[in-house]
Amino acid sequence: MAIVSSADLGASRTLDSGTAALGPSVGDFVALLKPRVMSLVVFTGFAGLYLAPGHIHPFLAAVAVLCIAVGAGASGAINMWYDRDIDAVMRRTRNRPLPAGRMAPGEALGFGCVLASASVIIMGLALNWVAAALLAGTIAFYVFVYTVWLKRRTPQNIVIGGAAGAFPPMVGWAAVTGDIGTGALVLFALIFFWTPPHFWALSLYRAGDYAAAGVPMMPVVAGARETKKQMLLYTFLLWPVAVAPAWLGLAGAVYLAAALVLSLSFTLAAIRVWHDEGDGAAKRMFGFSILYLFLLFAALILDRAPGILGTLPGLAGGA
Amino acid sequence: MTMVTAMDDRARRVRARNRALLAVLLALVALFYALAIVRMGG
């Protein structure tokens, strides 16, 4: 109501008050779940589920993927609640529901906690409690270790915190097997070593935002040159991890070929970033990094058929 | 006039949120029903 009756207020203030008075829309609650991040989490979680040895009912598999998606969304909501002060400073995040004033902080926190609890309980009841515990650990790691502890304290925030994003395939694997196998650890390592060059590519061309918000991302603390060196180093570290599924018999020749081509392309992208003084190469590398992970896991799924949905003759691997 | 519009907008948002919540609750009922059938069948 302040919206329409306070003619002396400035235009933007008027809009903010009005938006707040309307209360959050359904879309605002969906935005809290970080749907774009969730899509990659769901895909890698599904990959873990699909690649795990053993069979579960397809409906239970769908429930497991749903729980992983909701758990990831809950983490995002709690992260947005905690980071609402720095989100308001950064251009990329200032239009999120909390910094834009469309939602009260308590609503976001409550929403996140309810979803986190529901996803863990349903995972435990429907699948098994190992997967549920892993899912709970993933949410807790993202919220307490990455968001609360590391993000504002060290440039290694996304290196250690990246583990949170690497857990979903492990959760998917555990949903089928009830334990954590070598294959699950390899899938974890794939995302773990992929995260630094992926995130640092973004932070290279958003360094100003992070500096303004006081977040010690690598380019802010150590400079662009050191960040580019570290990115290149991580793309090299990723090579043995990327081909490991083929060595371990989790995947075959199709995956191996895809992993080699993709890893070469990723390293070349990092070399281009190294030589580029502007933002162009970093932006392209960030985009390619998402495609890299998506294609790598797609190759794993296509190459290795046995799992929850049955067996395709001739493609069976040996995990 | 504009105040009436703002109240309408607010009522519309509340209605949309309530409907979304109803959909979620119905989906949960269906989910637990299907889960029970699948788990008992397995």
Coordinates of C-alpha atoms in Angstrom, one line a residue:
Chain A
M1 CA 0.0 0.0 0.0
A2 CA 2.9 2.3 0.7
I3 CA 3.4 1.8 -3.0
V4 CA 0.6 3.8 -4.3
S5 CA -0.1 6.4 -1.6
S6 CA 3.4 7.7 -0.9
A7 CA 3.9 10.1 -3.8
D8 CA 6.9 11.7 -2.2
L9 CA 8.9 8.6 -2.4
G10 CA 11.4 8.0 -5.2
A11 CA 10.4 5.7 -8.0
S12 CA 12.7 2.8 -7.1
R13 CA 11.9 3.0 -3.4
T14 CA 8.2 3.0 -4.4
L15 CA 8.7 -0.1 -6.5
D16 CA 10.6 -1.9 -3.7
S17 CA 7.9 -1.1 -1.1
G18 CA 5.2 -2.2 -3.5
T19 CA 6.9 -5.5 -4.4
A20 CA 7.5 -6.3 -0.7
A21 CA 3.8 -5.5 0.2
L22 CA 2.7 -7.9 -2.5
G23 CA 4.6 -10.7 -0.9
P24 CA 6.7 -13.3 -2.7
S25 CA 5.3 -15.0 -5.8
V26 CA 5.5 -18.7 -6.6
G27 CA 8.2 -17.8 -9.0
D28 CA 10.3 -16.2 -6.2
F29 CA 10.1 -19.5 -4.2
V30 CA 11.2 -21.4 -7.4
A31 CA 14.1 -18.9 -7.8
L32 CA 15.3 -19.7 -4.3
L33 CA 15.9 -23.3 -5.5
K34 CA 18.5 -22.1 -8.1
P35 CA 17.0 -24.1 -10.9
R36 CA 19.9 -23.8 -13.3
V37 CA 22.4 -25.2 -10.7
M38 CA 19.8 -27.8 -9.8
S39 CA 19.7 -29.1 -13.4
L40 CA 23.3 -30.1 -13.4
V41 CA 23.1 -31.6 -9.9
V42 CA 20.1 -33.7 -11.0
F43 CA 21.9 -34.9 -14.1
T44 CA 25.0 -35.9 -12.2
G45 CA 22.9 -37.5 -9.5
F46 CA 21.0 -39.5 -12.1
A47 CA 24.4 -40.6 -13.6
G48 CA 25.5 -42.0 -10.2
L49 CA 22.2 -43.8 -9.9
Y50 CA 22.4 -45.2 -13.4
L51 CA 26.0 -46.3 -13.2
A52 CA 25.8 -48.0 -9.8
P53 CA 25.7 -51.8 -9.9
G54 CA 22.4 -53.3 -9.0
H55 CA 18.7 -52.6 -9.8
I56 CA 16.0 -50.6 -8.2
H57 CA 12.4 -50.0 -9.2
P58 CA 12.3 -47.1 -11.8
F59 CA 9.8 -45.3 -9.5
L60 CA 12.2 -45.4 -6.6
A61 CA 14.9 -44.2 -8.9
A62 CA 12.7 -41.2 -9.8
V63 CA 12.1 -40.5 -6.1
A64 CA 15.8 -40.6 -5.5
V65 CA 16.4 -38.0 -8.2
L66 CA 13.6 -35.9 -6.9
C67 CA 15.1 -36.0 -3.4
I68 CA 18.5 -35.0 -4.8
A69 CA 16.9 -32.1 -6.7
V70 CA 14.9 -30.9 -3.7
G71 CA 17.9 -31.2 -1.4
A72 CA 20.0 -29.2 -3.8
G73 CA 17.2 -26.6 -4.0
A74 CA 17.0 -26.4 -0.2
S75 CA 20.8 -25.8 0.0
G76 CA 20.4 -23.0 -2.5
A77 CA 17.5 -21.4 -0.5
I78 CA 19.5 -21.5 2.7
N79 CA 22.6 -20.2 0.9
M80 CA 20.5 -17.2 -0.4
W81 CA 19.2 -16.6 3.1
Y82 CA 22.7 -16.4 4.5
D83 CA 24.3 -14.5 1.6
R84 CA 21.5 -11.9 1.2
D85 CA 23.8 -9.1 2.3
I86 CA 26.5 -9.8 -0.3
D87 CA 23.9 -10.7 -2.9
A88 CA 22.5 -7.2 -2.7
V89 CA 26.0 -5.8 -3.6
M90 CA 26.7 -8.0 -6.6
R91 CA 25.0 -7.2 -10.0
R92 CA 24.6 -10.9 -10.8
T93 CA 22.6 -11.6 -7.7
R94 CA 21.0 -8.3 -6.6
N95 CA 17.6 -9.2 -8.3
R96 CA 17.2 -12.4 -6.2
P97 CA 14.1 -12.5 -4.1
L98 CA 15.8 -11.5 -0.8
P99 CA 18.0 -8.6 -1.8
A100 CA 15.3 -7.3 -4.1
G101 CA 13.0 -7.2 -1.1
R102 CA 10.3 -9.5 -2.5
M103 CA 10.6 -12.0 0.4
A104 CA 11.3 -11.9 4.1
P105 CA 14.5 -13.6 5.2
G106 CA 12.6 -15.9 7.5
E107 CA 10.4 -17.2 4.7
A108 CA 13.5 -18.2 2.7
L109 CA 15.1 -19.9 5.7
G110 CA 12.0 -21.8 6.6
F111 CA 11.4 -22.8 3.1
G112 CA 14.9 -24.2 2.8
C113 CA 14.8 -26.0 6.1
V114 CA 11.5 -27.7 5.4
L115 CA 12.6 -28.8 1.9
A116 CA 16.0 -30.1 3.3
S117 CA 14.3 -32.1 6.0
A118 CA 11.6 -33.5 3.6
S119 CA 14.2 -34.5 1.0
V120 CA 16.3 -36.4 3.6
I121 CA 13.4 -38.1 5.3
I122 CA 11.8 -39.2 2.0
M123 CA 15.2 -40.5 0.7
G124 CA 15.6 -42.5 3.9
L125 CA 12.1 -43.9 3.8
A126 CA 11.9 -44.6 0.1
L127 CA 15.5 -45.7 -0.6
N128 CA 17.9 -46.2 2.2
W129 CA 19.4 -44.3 5.1
V130 CA 23.0 -44.3 3.8
A131 CA 21.8 -42.3 0.8
A132 CA 19.7 -40.1 3.2
A133 CA 22.7 -39.5 5.4
L134 CA 24.9 -38.6 2.4
L135 CA 22.2 -36.2 1.2
A136 CA 22.0 -34.6 4.7
G137 CA 25.8 -34.4 4.8
T138 CA 25.8 -32.7 1.3
I139 CA 23.3 -30.1 2.4
A140 CA 25.1 -29.5 5.7
F141 CA 28.5 -29.2 3.9
Y142 CA 27.1 -26.7 1.4
V143 CA 25.5 -24.6 4.1
F144 CA 27.9 -24.8 7.0
V145 CA 31.3 -25.6 5.4
Y146 CA 31.0 -23.6 2.1
T147 CA 28.5 -20.8 2.7
V148 CA 29.1 -20.0 6.4
W149 CA 32.7 -21.0 7.0
L150 CA 34.8 -20.8 3.8
K151 CA 33.1 -18.5 1.3
R152 CA 34.0 -15.2 3.0
R153 CA 37.3 -16.4 4.5
T154 CA 39.6 -18.0 1.9
P155 CA 40.3 -18.0 -1.8
Q156 CA 40.2 -21.8 -1.5
N157 CA 36.5 -21.5 -0.8
I158 CA 35.3 -23.2 -4.0
V159 CA 38.1 -25.8 -4.0
I160 CA 37.0 -27.3 -0.6
G161 CA 33.4 -26.2 -0.9
G162 CA 33.3 -27.7 -4.4
A163 CA 32.9 -31.1 -2.6
A164 CA 29.3 -30.1 -1.9
G165 CA 28.6 -30.1 -5.7
A166 CA 30.5 -33.4 -6.1
F167 CA 28.4 -35.4 -3.7
P168 CA 25.2 -35.8 -5.8
P169 CA 26.5 -38.7 -8.0
M170 CA 27.6 -40.4 -4.7
V171 CA 24.1 -40.0 -3.3
G172 CA 22.6 -41.4 -6.4
W173 CA 25.0 -44.4 -6.3
A174 CA 24.3 -45.0 -2.6
A175 CA 20.5 -44.9 -3.3
V176 CA 21.0 -48.0 -5.5
T177 CA 23.7 -49.9 -3.6
G178 CA 23.4 -48.7 0.0
D179 CA 27.1 -48.0 0.2
I180 CA 29.9 -45.9 -1.4
G181 CA 31.8 -47.8 -4.1
T182 CA 35.0 -46.9 -6.0
G183 CA 32.9 -45.8 -8.9
A184 CA 31.1 -43.3 -6.7
L185 CA 34.4 -41.9 -5.5
V186 CA 35.6 -41.5 -9.1
L187 CA 32.4 -39.6 -10.0
F188 CA 32.9 -37.4 -6.9
A189 CA 36.5 -36.7 -8.0
L190 CA 35.4 -35.7 -11.5
I191 CA 33.2 -32.9 -10.2
F192 CA 35.6 -32.0 -7.4
F193 CA 38.5 -31.3 -9.8
W194 CA 36.2 -29.7 -12.4
T195 CA 34.8 -27.1 -10.0
P196 CA 37.8 -24.8 -9.5
P197 CA 38.5 -24.0 -13.2
H198 CA 34.7 -23.8 -13.7
F199 CA 34.1 -21.3 -10.9
W200 CA 37.3 -19.3 -11.4
A201 CA 36.4 -18.7 -15.0
L202 CA 33.2 -17.0 -13.7
S203 CA 35.1 -15.1 -11.0
L204 CA 37.6 -13.8 -13.5
Y205 CA 35.1 -11.7 -15.3
R206 CA 33.0 -11.0 -12.1
A207 CA 36.0 -10.1 -9.9
G208 CA 34.8 -6.5 -9.4
D209 CA 31.5 -7.8 -8.0
Y210 CA 33.3 -10.2 -5.6
A211 CA 35.7 -7.5 -4.5
A212 CA 32.8 -5.1 -3.8
A213 CA 31.1 -7.8 -1.8
G214 CA 34.3 -8.6 0.1
V215 CA 34.3 -12.2 -1.1
P216 CA 38.0 -13.4 -1.3
M217 CA 37.7 -15.2 -4.7
M218 CA 41.1 -16.2 -6.2
P219 CA 41.2 -13.3 -8.8
V220 CA 40.4 -10.8 -6.0
V221 CA 43.1 -12.1 -3.6
A222 CA 45.8 -13.5 -5.9
G223 CA 45.1 -11.7 -9.2
A224 CA 44.1 -12.8 -12.6
R225 CA 47.5 -14.2 -13.6
E226 CA 47.7 -16.6 -10.6
T227 CA 44.0 -17.6 -11.1
K228 CA 44.6 -18.5 -14.7
K229 CA 47.7 -20.6 -13.7
Q230 CA 45.7 -22.5 -11.2
M231 CA 42.9 -23.0 -13.7
L232 CA 45.3 -24.5 -16.2
L233 CA 46.8 -26.7 -13.4
Y234 CA 43.4 -28.1 -12.5
T235 CA 42.6 -28.9 -16.1
F236 CA 45.7 -31.0 -16.2
L237 CA 44.8 -32.7 -12.8
L238 CA 41.4 -33.5 -14.4
W239 CA 42.9 -35.6 -17.2
P240 CA 43.7 -38.8 -15.1
V241 CA 40.4 -38.4 -13.2
A242 CA 38.4 -38.0 -16.4
V243 CA 39.9 -41.2 -17.9
A244 CA 39.7 -43.2 -14.6
P245 CA 36.2 -44.5 -15.2
A246 CA 37.6 -46.3 -18.3
W247 CA 40.6 -47.7 -16.3
L248 CA 38.2 -49.0 -13.6
G249 CA 35.9 -50.7 -16.1
L250 CA 33.1 -48.3 -15.2
A251 CA 33.0 -47.2 -18.9
G252 CA 34.3 -48.4 -22.2
A253 CA 36.0 -47.0 -25.3
V254 CA 33.2 -44.6 -26.3
Y255 CA 33.6 -42.8 -22.9
L256 CA 37.4 -42.9 -23.1
A257 CA 37.4 -41.2 -26.5
A258 CA 34.9 -38.6 -25.3
A259 CA 36.9 -38.0 -22.1
L260 CA 40.2 -37.5 -24.1
V261 CA 38.6 -35.1 -26.6
L262 CA 36.7 -33.1 -23.9
S263 CA 39.7 -32.9 -21.6
L264 CA 41.9 -31.7 -24.4
S265 CA 39.3 -29.0 -25.3
F266 CA 39.0 -28.0 -21.6
T267 CA 42.8 -27.6 -21.3
L268 CA 42.9 -25.6 -24.6
A269 CA 40.2 -23.3 -23.2
A270 CA 42.3 -22.7 -20.1
I271 CA 45.4 -22.0 -22.4
R272 CA 43.2 -19.4 -24.3
V273 CA 42.3 -17.8 -21.0
W274 CA 45.9 -17.7 -20.0
H275 CA 46.8 -15.7 -23.2
D276 CA 43.7 -13.5 -23.2
E277 CA 43.9 -10.2 -21.4
G278 CA 40.2 -9.5 -21.6
D279 CA 37.1 -11.3 -20.4
G280 CA 36.1 -13.1 -23.6
A281 CA 38.1 -16.3 -23.2
A282 CA 37.0 -16.6 -19.5
K283 CA 33.3 -16.3 -20.4
R284 CA 33.7 -18.9 -23.2
M285 CA 35.5 -21.2 -20.8
F286 CA 32.8 -20.9 -18.2
G287 CA 30.2 -21.8 -20.8
F288 CA 32.3 -24.7 -22.1
S289 CA 33.0 -26.0 -18.6
I290 CA 29.2 -26.7 -18.1
L291 CA 29.0 -28.4 -21.5
Y292 CA 32.2 -30.4 -20.6
L293 CA 30.7 -31.9 -17.4
F294 CA 27.3 -32.5 -19.1
L295 CA 28.9 -34.3 -22.1
L296 CA 31.3 -36.3 -19.9
F297 CA 28.5 -37.7 -17.7
A298 CA 26.3 -38.1 -20.8
A299 CA 29.1 -40.2 -22.3
L300 CA 29.3 -42.3 -19.1
I301 CA 25.6 -43.0 -19.3
L302 CA 25.6 -43.8 -23.0
D303 CA 28.7 -46.0 -22.7
R304 CA 27.6 -48.0 -19.7
A305 CA 24.1 -49.4 -19.9
P306 CA 23.5 -51.8 -16.9
G307 CA 22.0 -50.2 -13.9
I308 CA 18.5 -49.4 -12.8
L309 CA 16.8 -49.6 -16.2
G310 CA 18.1 -52.9 -17.4
T311 CA 20.8 -54.0 -19.8
L312 CA 21.5 -53.0 -23.4
P313 CA 23.3 -55.9 -25.2
G314 CA 26.9 -55.1 -26.2
L315 CA 27.4 -52.0 -24.1
A316 CA 27.8 -53.6 -20.7
G317 CA 30.9 -52.5 -18.7
G318 CA 32.5 -54.4 -15.9
A319 CA 31.9 -52.5 -12.7
Chain B
M1 CA -8.1 3.1 -7.6
T2 CA -4.4 2.2 -7.5
M3 CA -4.7 0.9 -3.9
V4 CA -7.5 -1.4 -5.1
T5 CA -5.2 -2.7 -7.8
A6 CA -2.4 -3.3 -5.3
M7 CA -4.8 -5.2 -3.1
D8 CA -6.0 -7.2 -6.1
D9 CA -2.4 -8.1 -6.9
R10 CA -1.7 -9.1 -3.4
A11 CA -4.8 -11.3 -3.3
R12 CA -3.8 -12.9 -6.6
R13 CA -0.4 -13.7 -5.3
V14 CA -1.8 -15.2 -2.1
R15 CA -4.2 -17.3 -4.2
A16 CA -1.4 -18.5 -6.5
R17 CA 0.8 -19.4 -3.4
N18 CA -2.1 -21.3 -1.9
R19 CA -2.8 -23.2 -5.1
A20 CA 0.9 -24.1 -5.4
L21 CA 0.9 -25.4 -1.8
L22 CA -2.2 -27.4 -2.5
A23 CA -0.5 -28.9 -5.5
V24 CA 2.6 -29.8 -3.5
L25 CA 0.4 -31.4 -0.7
L26 CA -1.5 -33.5 -3.3
A27 CA 1.7 -34.5 -4.9
L28 CA 3.1 -35.7 -1.6
V29 CA -0.1 -37.7 -0.9
A30 CA 0.3 -39.4 -4.3
L31 CA 4.0 -39.9 -3.7
F32 CA 3.5 -41.6 -0.4
Y33 CA 0.7 -43.8 -1.8
A34 CA 2.8 -44.9 -4.8
L35 CA 5.8 -45.4 -2.5
A36 CA 3.8 -47.7 -0.2
I37 CA 2.5 -49.7 -3.2
V38 CA 6.0 -50.1 -4.7
R39 CA 7.7 -50.9 -1.4
M40 CA 5.0 -53.5 -0.4
G41 CA 5.2 -55.0 -3.9
G42 CA 9.0 -55.3 -3.8

